[in-house]
C-alpha positions as CSV (number, residue, x, y, z in Angstrom):
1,X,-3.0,26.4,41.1
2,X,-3.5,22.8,42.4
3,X,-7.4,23.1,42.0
4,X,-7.1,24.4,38.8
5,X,-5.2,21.5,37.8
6,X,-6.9,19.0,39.3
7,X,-9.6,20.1,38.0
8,X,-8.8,19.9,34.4
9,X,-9.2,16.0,34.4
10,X,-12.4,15.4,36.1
11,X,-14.1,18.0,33.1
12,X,-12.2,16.5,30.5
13,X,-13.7,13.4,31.7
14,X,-17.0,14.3,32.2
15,X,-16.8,15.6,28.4
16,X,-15.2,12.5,26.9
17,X,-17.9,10.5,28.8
18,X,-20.8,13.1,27.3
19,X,-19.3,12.9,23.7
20,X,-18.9,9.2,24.0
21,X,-22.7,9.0,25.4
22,X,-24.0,11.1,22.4
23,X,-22.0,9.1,19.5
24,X,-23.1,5.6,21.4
25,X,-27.1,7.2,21.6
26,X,-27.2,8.7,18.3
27,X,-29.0,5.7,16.4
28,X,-31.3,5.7,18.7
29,X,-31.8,9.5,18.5
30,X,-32.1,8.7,14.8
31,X,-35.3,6.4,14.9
32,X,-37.2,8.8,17.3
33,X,-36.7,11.6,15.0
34,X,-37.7,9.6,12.0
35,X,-41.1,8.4,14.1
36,X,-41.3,12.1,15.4
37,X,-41.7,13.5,11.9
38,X,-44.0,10.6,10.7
39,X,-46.7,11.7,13.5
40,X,-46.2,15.0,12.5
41,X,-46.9,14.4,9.1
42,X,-49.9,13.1,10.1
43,X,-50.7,15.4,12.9
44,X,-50.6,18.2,10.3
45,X,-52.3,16.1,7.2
46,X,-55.2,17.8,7.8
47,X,-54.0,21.4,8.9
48,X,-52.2,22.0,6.2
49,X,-54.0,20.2,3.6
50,X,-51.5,17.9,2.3
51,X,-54.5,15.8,0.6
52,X,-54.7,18.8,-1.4
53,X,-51.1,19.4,-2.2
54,X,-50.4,15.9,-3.0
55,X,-53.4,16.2,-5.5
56,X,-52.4,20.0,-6.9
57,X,-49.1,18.2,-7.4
58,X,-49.7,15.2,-9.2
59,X,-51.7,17.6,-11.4
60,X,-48.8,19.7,-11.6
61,X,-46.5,17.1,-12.7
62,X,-49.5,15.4,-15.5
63,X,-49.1,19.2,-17.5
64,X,-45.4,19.2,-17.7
65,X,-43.7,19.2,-20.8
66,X,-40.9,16.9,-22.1
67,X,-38.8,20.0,-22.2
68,X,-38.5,20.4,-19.0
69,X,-37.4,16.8,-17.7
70,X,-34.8,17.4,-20.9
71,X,-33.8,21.0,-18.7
72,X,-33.9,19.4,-14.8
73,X,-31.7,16.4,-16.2
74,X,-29.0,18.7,-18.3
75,X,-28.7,21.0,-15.3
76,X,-28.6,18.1,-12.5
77,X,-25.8,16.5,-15.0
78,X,-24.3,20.5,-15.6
79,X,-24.6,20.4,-11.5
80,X,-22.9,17.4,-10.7
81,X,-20.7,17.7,-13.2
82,X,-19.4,20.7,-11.7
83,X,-19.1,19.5,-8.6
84,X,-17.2,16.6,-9.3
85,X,-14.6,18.8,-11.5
86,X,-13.8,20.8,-8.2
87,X,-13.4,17.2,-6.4
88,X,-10.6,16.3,-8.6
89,X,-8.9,19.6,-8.6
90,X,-9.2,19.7,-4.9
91,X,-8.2,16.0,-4.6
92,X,-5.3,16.8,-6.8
93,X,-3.7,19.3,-4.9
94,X,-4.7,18.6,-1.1
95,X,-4.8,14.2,-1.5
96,X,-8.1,14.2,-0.1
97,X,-11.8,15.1,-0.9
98,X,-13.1,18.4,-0.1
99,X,-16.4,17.3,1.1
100,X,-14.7,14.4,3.2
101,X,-12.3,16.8,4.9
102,X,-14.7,18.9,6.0
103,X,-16.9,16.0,7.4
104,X,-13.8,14.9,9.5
105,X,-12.9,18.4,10.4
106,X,-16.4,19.5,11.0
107,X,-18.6,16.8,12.1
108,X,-16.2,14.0,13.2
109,X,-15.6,16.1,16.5
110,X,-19.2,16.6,17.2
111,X,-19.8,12.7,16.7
112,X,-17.6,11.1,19.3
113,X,-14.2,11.3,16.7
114,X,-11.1,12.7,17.7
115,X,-10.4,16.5,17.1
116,X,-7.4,16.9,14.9
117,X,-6.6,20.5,16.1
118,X,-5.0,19.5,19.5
119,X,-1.7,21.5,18.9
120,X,-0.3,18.9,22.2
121,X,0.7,14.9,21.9
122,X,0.3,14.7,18.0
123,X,3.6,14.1,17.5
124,X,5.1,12.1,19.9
125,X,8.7,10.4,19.5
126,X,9.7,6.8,20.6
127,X,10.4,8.4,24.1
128,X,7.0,10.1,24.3
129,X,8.6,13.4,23.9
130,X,7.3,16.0,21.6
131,X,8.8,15.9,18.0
132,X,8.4,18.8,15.4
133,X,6.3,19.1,12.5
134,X,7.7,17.9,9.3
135,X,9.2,20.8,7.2
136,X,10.4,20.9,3.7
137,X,14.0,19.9,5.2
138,X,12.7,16.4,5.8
139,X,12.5,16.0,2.2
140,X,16.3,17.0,1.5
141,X,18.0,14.5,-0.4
142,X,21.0,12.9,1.2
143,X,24.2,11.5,-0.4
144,X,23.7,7.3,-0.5
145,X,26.7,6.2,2.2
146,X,26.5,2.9,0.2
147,X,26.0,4.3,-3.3
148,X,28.0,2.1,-6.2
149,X,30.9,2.8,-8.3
150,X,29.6,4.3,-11.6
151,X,32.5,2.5,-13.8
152,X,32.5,-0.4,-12.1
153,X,28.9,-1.0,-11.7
154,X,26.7,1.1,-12.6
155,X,28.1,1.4,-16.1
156,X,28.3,-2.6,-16.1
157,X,24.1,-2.9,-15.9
158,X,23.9,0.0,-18.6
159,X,26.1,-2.6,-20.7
160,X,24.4,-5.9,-20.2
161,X,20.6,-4.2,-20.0
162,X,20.7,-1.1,-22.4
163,X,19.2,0.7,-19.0
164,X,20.6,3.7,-17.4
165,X,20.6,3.5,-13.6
166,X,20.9,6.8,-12.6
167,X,18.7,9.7,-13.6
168,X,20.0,12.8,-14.6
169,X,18.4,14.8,-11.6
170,X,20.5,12.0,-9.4
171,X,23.7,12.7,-11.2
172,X,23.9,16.6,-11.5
173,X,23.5,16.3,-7.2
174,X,26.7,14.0,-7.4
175,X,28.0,16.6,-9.4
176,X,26.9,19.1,-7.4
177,X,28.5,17.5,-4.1
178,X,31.6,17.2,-5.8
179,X,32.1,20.6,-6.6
180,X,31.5,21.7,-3.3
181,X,33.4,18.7,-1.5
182,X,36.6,18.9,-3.6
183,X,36.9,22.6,-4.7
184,X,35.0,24.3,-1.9
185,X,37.6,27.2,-1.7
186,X,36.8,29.5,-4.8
187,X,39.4,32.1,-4.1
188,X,42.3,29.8,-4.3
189,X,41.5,27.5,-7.3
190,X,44.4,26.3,-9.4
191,X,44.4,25.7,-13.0
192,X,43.9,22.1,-12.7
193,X,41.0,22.8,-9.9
194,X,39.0,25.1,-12.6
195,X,39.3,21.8,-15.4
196,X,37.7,19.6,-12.5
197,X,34.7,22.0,-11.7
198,X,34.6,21.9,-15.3
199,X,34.8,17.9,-15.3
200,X,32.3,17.2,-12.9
201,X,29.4,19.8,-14.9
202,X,30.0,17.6,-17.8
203,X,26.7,15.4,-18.9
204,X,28.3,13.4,-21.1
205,X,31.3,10.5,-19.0
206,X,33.6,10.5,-21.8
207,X,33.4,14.2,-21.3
208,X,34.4,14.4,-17.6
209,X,37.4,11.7,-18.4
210,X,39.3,13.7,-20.9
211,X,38.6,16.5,-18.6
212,X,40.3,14.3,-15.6
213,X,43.3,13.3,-18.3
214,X,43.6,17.2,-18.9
215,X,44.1,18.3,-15.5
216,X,46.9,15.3,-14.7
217,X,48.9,16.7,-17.6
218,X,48.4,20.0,-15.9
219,X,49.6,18.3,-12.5
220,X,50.5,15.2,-12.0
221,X,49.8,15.7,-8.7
222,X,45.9,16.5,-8.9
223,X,43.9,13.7,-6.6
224,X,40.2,14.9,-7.6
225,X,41.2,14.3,-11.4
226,X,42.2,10.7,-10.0
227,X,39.2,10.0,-7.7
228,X,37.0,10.5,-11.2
229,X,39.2,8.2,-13.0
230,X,38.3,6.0,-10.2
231,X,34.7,6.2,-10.0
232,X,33.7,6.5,-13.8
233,X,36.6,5.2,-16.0
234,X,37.6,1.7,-13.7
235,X,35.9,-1.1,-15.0
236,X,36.4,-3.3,-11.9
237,X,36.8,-2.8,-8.3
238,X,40.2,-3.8,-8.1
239,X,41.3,-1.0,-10.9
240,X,39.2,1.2,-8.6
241,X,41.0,0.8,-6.0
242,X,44.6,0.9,-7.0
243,X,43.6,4.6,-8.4
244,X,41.8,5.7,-5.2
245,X,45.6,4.4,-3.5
246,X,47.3,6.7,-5.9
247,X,45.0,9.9,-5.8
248,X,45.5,9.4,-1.4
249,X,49.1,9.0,-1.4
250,X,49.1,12.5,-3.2
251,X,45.9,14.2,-1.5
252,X,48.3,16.2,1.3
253,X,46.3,18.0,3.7
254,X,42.6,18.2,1.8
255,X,40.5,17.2,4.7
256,X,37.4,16.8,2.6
257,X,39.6,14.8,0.0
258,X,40.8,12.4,2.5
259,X,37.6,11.5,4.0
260,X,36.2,10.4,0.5
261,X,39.2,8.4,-0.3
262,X,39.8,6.6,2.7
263,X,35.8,5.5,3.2
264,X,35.8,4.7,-0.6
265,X,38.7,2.3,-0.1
266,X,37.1,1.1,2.7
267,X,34.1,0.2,0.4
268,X,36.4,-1.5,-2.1
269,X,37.9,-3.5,0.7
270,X,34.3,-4.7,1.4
271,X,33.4,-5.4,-2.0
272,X,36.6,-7.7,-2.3
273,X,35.9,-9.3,0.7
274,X,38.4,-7.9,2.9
275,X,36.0,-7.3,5.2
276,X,38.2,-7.4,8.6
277,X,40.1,-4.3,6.9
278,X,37.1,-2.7,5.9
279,X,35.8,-2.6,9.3
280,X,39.1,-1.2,10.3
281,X,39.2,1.4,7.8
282,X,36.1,2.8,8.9
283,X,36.8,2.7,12.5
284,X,39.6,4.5,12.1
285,X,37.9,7.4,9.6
286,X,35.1,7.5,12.3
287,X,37.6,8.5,15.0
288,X,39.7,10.1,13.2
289,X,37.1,12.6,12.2
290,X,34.3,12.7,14.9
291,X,32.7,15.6,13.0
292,X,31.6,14.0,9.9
293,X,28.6,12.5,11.4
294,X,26.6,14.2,8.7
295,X,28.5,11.4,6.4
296,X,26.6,8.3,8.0
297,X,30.1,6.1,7.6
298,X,28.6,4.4,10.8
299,X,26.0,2.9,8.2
300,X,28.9,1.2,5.9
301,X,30.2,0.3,9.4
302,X,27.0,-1.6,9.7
303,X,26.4,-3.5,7.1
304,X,30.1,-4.6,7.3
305,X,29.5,-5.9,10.5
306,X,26.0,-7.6,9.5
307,X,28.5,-9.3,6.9
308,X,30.9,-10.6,9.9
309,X,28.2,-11.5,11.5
310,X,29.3,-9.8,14.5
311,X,25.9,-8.8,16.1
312,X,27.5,-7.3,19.4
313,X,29.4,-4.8,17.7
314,X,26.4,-4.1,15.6
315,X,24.5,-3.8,19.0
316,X,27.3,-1.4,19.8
317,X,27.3,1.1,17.4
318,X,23.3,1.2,17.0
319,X,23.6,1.8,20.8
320,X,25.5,5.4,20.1
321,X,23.8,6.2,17.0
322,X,20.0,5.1,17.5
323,X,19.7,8.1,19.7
324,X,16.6,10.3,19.9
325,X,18.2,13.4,19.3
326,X,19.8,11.9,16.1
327,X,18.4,11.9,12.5
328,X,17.2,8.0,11.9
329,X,17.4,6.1,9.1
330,X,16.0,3.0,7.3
331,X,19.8,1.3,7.9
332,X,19.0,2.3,12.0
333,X,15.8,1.6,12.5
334,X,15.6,-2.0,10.4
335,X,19.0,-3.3,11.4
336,X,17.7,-2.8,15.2
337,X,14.4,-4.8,14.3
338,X,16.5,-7.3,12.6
339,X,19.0,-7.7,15.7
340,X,15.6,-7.8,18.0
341,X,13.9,-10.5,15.8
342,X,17.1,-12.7,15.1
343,X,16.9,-13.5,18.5
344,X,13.3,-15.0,18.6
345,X,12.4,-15.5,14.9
346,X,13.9,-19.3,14.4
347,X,11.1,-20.4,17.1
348,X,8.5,-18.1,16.2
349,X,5.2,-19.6,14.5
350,X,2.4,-17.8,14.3
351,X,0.3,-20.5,15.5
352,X,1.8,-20.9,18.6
353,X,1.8,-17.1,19.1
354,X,-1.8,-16.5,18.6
355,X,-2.6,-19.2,21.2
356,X,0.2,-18.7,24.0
357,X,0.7,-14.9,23.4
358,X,3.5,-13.2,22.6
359,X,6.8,-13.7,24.7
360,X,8.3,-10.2,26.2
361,X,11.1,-11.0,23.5
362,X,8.6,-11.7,20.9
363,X,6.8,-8.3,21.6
364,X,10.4,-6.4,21.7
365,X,10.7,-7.8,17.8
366,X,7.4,-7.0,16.8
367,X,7.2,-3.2,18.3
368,X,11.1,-3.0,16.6
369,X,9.8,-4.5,13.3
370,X,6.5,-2.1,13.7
371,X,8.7,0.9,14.6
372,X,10.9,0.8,11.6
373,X,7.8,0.2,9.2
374,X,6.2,3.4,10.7
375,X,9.6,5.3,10.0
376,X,10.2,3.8,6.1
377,X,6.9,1.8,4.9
378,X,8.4,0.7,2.0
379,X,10.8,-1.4,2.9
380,X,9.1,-4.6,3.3
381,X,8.0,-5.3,0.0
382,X,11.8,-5.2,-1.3
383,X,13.0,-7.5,2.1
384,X,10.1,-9.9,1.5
385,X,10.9,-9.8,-2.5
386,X,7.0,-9.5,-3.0
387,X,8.8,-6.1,-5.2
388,X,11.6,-6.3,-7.8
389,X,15.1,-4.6,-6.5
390,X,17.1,-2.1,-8.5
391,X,20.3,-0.4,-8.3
392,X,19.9,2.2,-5.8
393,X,20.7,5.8,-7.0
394,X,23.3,7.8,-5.4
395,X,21.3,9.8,-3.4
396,X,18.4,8.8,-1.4
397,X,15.5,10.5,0.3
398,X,15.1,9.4,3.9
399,X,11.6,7.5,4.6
400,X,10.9,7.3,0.5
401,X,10.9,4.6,-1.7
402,X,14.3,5.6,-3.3
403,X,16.3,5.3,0.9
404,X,14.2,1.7,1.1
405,X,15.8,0.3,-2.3
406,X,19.1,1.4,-0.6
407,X,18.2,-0.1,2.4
408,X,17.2,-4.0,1.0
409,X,20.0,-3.8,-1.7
410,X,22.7,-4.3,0.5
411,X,21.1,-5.7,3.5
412,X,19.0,-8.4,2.0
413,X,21.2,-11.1,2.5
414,X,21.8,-10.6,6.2
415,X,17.8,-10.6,6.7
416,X,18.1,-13.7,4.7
417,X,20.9,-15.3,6.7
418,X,18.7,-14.7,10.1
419,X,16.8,-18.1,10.2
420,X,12.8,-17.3,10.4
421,X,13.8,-13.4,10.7
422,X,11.9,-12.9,7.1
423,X,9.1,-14.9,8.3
424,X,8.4,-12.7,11.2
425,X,8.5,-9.8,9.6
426,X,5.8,-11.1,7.0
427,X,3.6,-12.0,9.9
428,X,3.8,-8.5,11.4
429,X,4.8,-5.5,9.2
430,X,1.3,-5.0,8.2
431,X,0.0,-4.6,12.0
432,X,2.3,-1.2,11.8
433,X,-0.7,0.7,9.5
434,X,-3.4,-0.6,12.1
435,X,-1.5,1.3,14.6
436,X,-1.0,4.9,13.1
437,X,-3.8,7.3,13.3
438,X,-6.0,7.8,10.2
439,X,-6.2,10.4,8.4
440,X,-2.0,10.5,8.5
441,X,-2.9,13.9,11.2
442,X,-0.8,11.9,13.3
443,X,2.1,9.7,14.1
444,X,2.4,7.2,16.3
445,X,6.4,6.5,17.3
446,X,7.5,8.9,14.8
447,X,6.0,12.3,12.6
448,X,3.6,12.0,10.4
449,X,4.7,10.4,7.5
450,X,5.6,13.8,4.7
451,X,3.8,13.8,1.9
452,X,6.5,14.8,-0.6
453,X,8.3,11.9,-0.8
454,X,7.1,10.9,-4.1
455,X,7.7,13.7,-6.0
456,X,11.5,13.5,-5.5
457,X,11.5,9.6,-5.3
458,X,10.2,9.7,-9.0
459,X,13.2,11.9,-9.6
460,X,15.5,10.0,-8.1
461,X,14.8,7.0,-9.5
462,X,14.9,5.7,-12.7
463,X,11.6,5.2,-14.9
464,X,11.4,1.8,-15.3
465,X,11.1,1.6,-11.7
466,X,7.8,2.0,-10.1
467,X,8.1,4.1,-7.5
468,X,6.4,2.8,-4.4
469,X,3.7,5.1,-3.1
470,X,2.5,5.8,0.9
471,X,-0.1,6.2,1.8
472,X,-1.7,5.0,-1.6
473,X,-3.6,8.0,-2.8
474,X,-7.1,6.0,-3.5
475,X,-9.8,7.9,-5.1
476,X,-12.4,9.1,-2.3
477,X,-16.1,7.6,-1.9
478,X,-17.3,11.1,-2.5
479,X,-15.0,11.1,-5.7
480,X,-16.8,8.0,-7.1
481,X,-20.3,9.0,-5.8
482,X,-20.0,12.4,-7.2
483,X,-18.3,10.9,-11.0
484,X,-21.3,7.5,-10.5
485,X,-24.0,10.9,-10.0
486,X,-22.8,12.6,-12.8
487,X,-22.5,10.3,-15.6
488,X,-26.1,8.7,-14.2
489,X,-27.5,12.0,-14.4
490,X,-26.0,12.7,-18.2
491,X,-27.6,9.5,-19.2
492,X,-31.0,10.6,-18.3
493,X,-30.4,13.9,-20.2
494,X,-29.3,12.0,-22.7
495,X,-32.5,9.9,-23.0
496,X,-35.0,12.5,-22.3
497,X,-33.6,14.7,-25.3
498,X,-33.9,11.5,-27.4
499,X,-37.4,10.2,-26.0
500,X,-39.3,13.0,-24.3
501,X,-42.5,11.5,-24.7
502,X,-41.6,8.0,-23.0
503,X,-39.3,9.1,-20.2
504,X,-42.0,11.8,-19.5
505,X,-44.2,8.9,-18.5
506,X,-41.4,7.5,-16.8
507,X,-40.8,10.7,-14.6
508,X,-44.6,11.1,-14.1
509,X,-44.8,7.3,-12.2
510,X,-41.3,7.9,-10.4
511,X,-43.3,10.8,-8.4
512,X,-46.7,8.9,-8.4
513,X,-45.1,6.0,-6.5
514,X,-42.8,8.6,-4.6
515,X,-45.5,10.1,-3.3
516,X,-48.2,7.5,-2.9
517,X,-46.4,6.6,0.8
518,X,-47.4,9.5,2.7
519,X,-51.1,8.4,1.9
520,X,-51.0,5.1,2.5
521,X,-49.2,5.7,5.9
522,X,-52.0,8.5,6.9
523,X,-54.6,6.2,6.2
524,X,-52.9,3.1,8.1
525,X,-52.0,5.4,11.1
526,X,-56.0,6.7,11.6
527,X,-57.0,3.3,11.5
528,X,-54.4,1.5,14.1
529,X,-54.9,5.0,16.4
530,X,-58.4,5.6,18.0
531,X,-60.0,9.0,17.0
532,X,-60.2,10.4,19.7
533,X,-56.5,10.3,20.5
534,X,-56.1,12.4,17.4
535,X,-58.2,15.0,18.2
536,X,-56.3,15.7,21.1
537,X,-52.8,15.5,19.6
538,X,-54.1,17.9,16.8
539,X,-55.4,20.3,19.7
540,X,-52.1,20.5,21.6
């Protein structure tokens, strides 16, 4: 067993070294090959009788009729056209060029490149140990654990910009999670429970408030019909909260009703600036209720804590939750670049980086700040303002654009408030695409990046917004090459049906110069080379 494992290295190497050997010689092996079938050419000028051909050919192309240049250039145009129509289709559905794809599968292997079926070390975590592919669960849509109060604010921008926020795919989820969160238990539903299912289906707000009114008069005592009121009908935070008070000093035993209230009065603390209180609240909800991870409170936790500037409880908490058998997040994964980079960025200049080197602190920031790029590549643009914010919808998809507007709504400021921590992330976030392996096979710290992201990001998010794509989808050179050869090849059919007689004279000098070369180069070759050295090469 030992010798078969030892072994193992020595012929990879040896093959590495051959592949690496051929890719390095294969220019070289180029120009031989092209001299090697020059003196053949020669060699077998006279064998063959290529005088001859060349002459029976340029007859051959003297009697041809303008109809058939108008034929070859409507069918190369009909070819090429053809070919560039199952391009686009295949571009449209895969993201990449079919003729491209199967030079990197095919012929990128035997040229040195790096095979992209190794089913081992593709996906490698920020521990080095193996991570699964990503599945169609990675594109799941999670509730926002920062997401705004609709009456309050959301409803507030609709008012002053005739814009709504939210689209309707974001809203039916909401309603969705409230069904389930609130009245979960289907066999025991009261009266008032049944107008709230109701309430929360509703499309239209005013709707879902009378709804909420209608199930008070049923029972005064009904705390989902006064968590709406909250939510929708408040106009102000304050108003918010005074109803989210009254809907938990009547919410009994209602686990799942508890849990909402309490973190959303946490949030309304924040927002008031009772931030010590906040911080407290959610504390207490966190240990009161250990399972609810799924919930994220420890994010709200977060950004409360940015806000107090209190960077060793926010060291704290990352320290239990950025774990790598826990689900990251944009909030995670930037917050810990931020802590990283706060404590080198209001000395770093570039400058003096590139000719010192970077510190060991230094590189800590810059491998945090490329690490959370890798995980959510649109962040940076919001952060850096080089892209215009927005109110981020209620629910966001983890690693799209729709979790990033999340992300640098709320934590802006405390980037902002870290002296030169903005600056360092300008000089380095773009380094992060220089590291990841292309084409996106791969992942470097994290999986590869999914490639559904934009389809739900544009349903998430409203459609003034554009919706930040990665990778951008460019079209492929064999696109371009393929459209450039088709519409060059159209014109010519075009032309020849219009002026057979002058492009036929055209056509007829294209393969007179075309093949006036080989002639020349026999003729040049016989003189330079001796006769006699020839004769032999032709007898060989």
């Amino acid at each position: 067993m030992e010798d078969t494992t030892g072994s193992n290295p020595q012929s990879l190497g040896f093959t590495e070294k051959l592949r690496s050997w051929l890719s390095w010689s294969w220019t070289y092996v180029c120009f031989i090959w092209f001299g090697m079938v020059l003196i053949m050419i020669y060699v077998l000028w006279s064998p063959l009788k290529l005088q001859e051909t060349l002459t029976s050919a340029s007859v051959f192309l003297n009697t041809l009729t303008p109809k058939f240049y108008v034929a070859l250039t409507g069918t190369s145009s009909l070819i090429s056209g053809l070919i560039l129509i199952f391009e686009w289709w295949y571009f449209r559905k895969y993201g990449t060029s079919f003729i491209e794809q199967v030079s990197v599968s095919h012929l990128r292997p035997l040229l040195g490149g790096v095979e992209s079926s190794s089913a081992t070390g593709l996906f490698s975590s920020v521990n080095g140990e193996a991570e699964p592919r990503p599945s169609v669960s990675e594109c799941k849509v999670w509730r926002n654990p920062l997401n705004l109060f609709r009456g309050a604010e959301y409803n507030r921008y609709t008012w002053v910009t005739g814009k709504e926020p939210l689209t309707y795919y974001d809203m039916n989820l909401s309603a969705q999670d409230h069904q389930t969160f609130f009245t979960g238990d289907t066999q025991q539903l009261r009266p008032e429970d049944a107008v709230m299912q109701k309430a929360w289906r509703e499309r239209n707000p005013q709707a879902r408030i009378r709804a909420a009114y209608q199930a008070i008069e049923m029972n005064h005592e009904c705390a989902a019909a006064y968590v709406l009121l909250a939510e929708e009908e408040a106009t102000t935070i304050t108003e918010a909260e005074r109803l989210f008070k009254k809907a938990l000093s009547i919410a009994g035993k209602d686990i799942n009703l508890l849990v909402y209230i309490k973190r959303r009065l946490a949030m309304c603390a924040r927002k008031l600036g009772r931030i010590k209180e906040a911080v407290k609240m959610m504390r207490d909800l966190m240990k009161e209720f250990p399972l609810l991870g799924m919930l994220n409170i420890h994010e709200n936790l977060l950004e409360a804590l940015l806000e107090l500037q209190a960077y060793a409880d926010v060291q704290a908490v990352l320290a239990k939750y950025d774990d790598i058998s826990l689900p990251k997040s944009a909030t995670i994964c930037y917050t810990s670049a931020l802590l990283k980079a706060r404590a080198v960025s209001d000395k770093f200049s570039p400058e003096a980086a590139s000719r010192r080197g970077l510190s060991t602190a230094e590189m800590n920031a810059v491998e945090a700040i490329h690490r959370a790029v890798e995980f959510n590549p649109h962040v940076p643009k919001y952060l850096l303002e080089m892209k215009s914010l927005i109110l981020p919808p209620e629910h966001i998809l983890k690693r799209g654009d729709s979790e990033a507007v999340a992300y640098a709504f709320f934590h802006l400021q405390h980037w902002k408030r870290a002296e030169g921590a903005l600056n360092l992330l300008h000089c380095t976030w773009e380094g992060t695409f220089r590291i990841i392996p292309y084409p996106l096979e791969k992942g470097h710290l994290f999986y590869p990046y999914p490639g559904c992201t934009e389809t739900a990001d544009r349903e998430l998010l409203p459609s003034f917004h554009e919706v930040s794509v990665y990778p951008k989808k460019e079209l492929p050179f064999f696109i371009l090459f393929t459209a450039g050869l088709c519409s060059f090849t159209a014109m010519l059919a075009m032309l020849t049906h219009q002026f057979p007689e002058l492009m036929g004279v055209f056509a007829k000098a294209f393969f007179s110069t075309l093949f006036a070369p080989l002639g020349f180069f026999a003729d040049k070759m016989e003189s330079f080379m001796p006769s006699s050295f020839w004769h032999q090469l032709t007898q060989i």
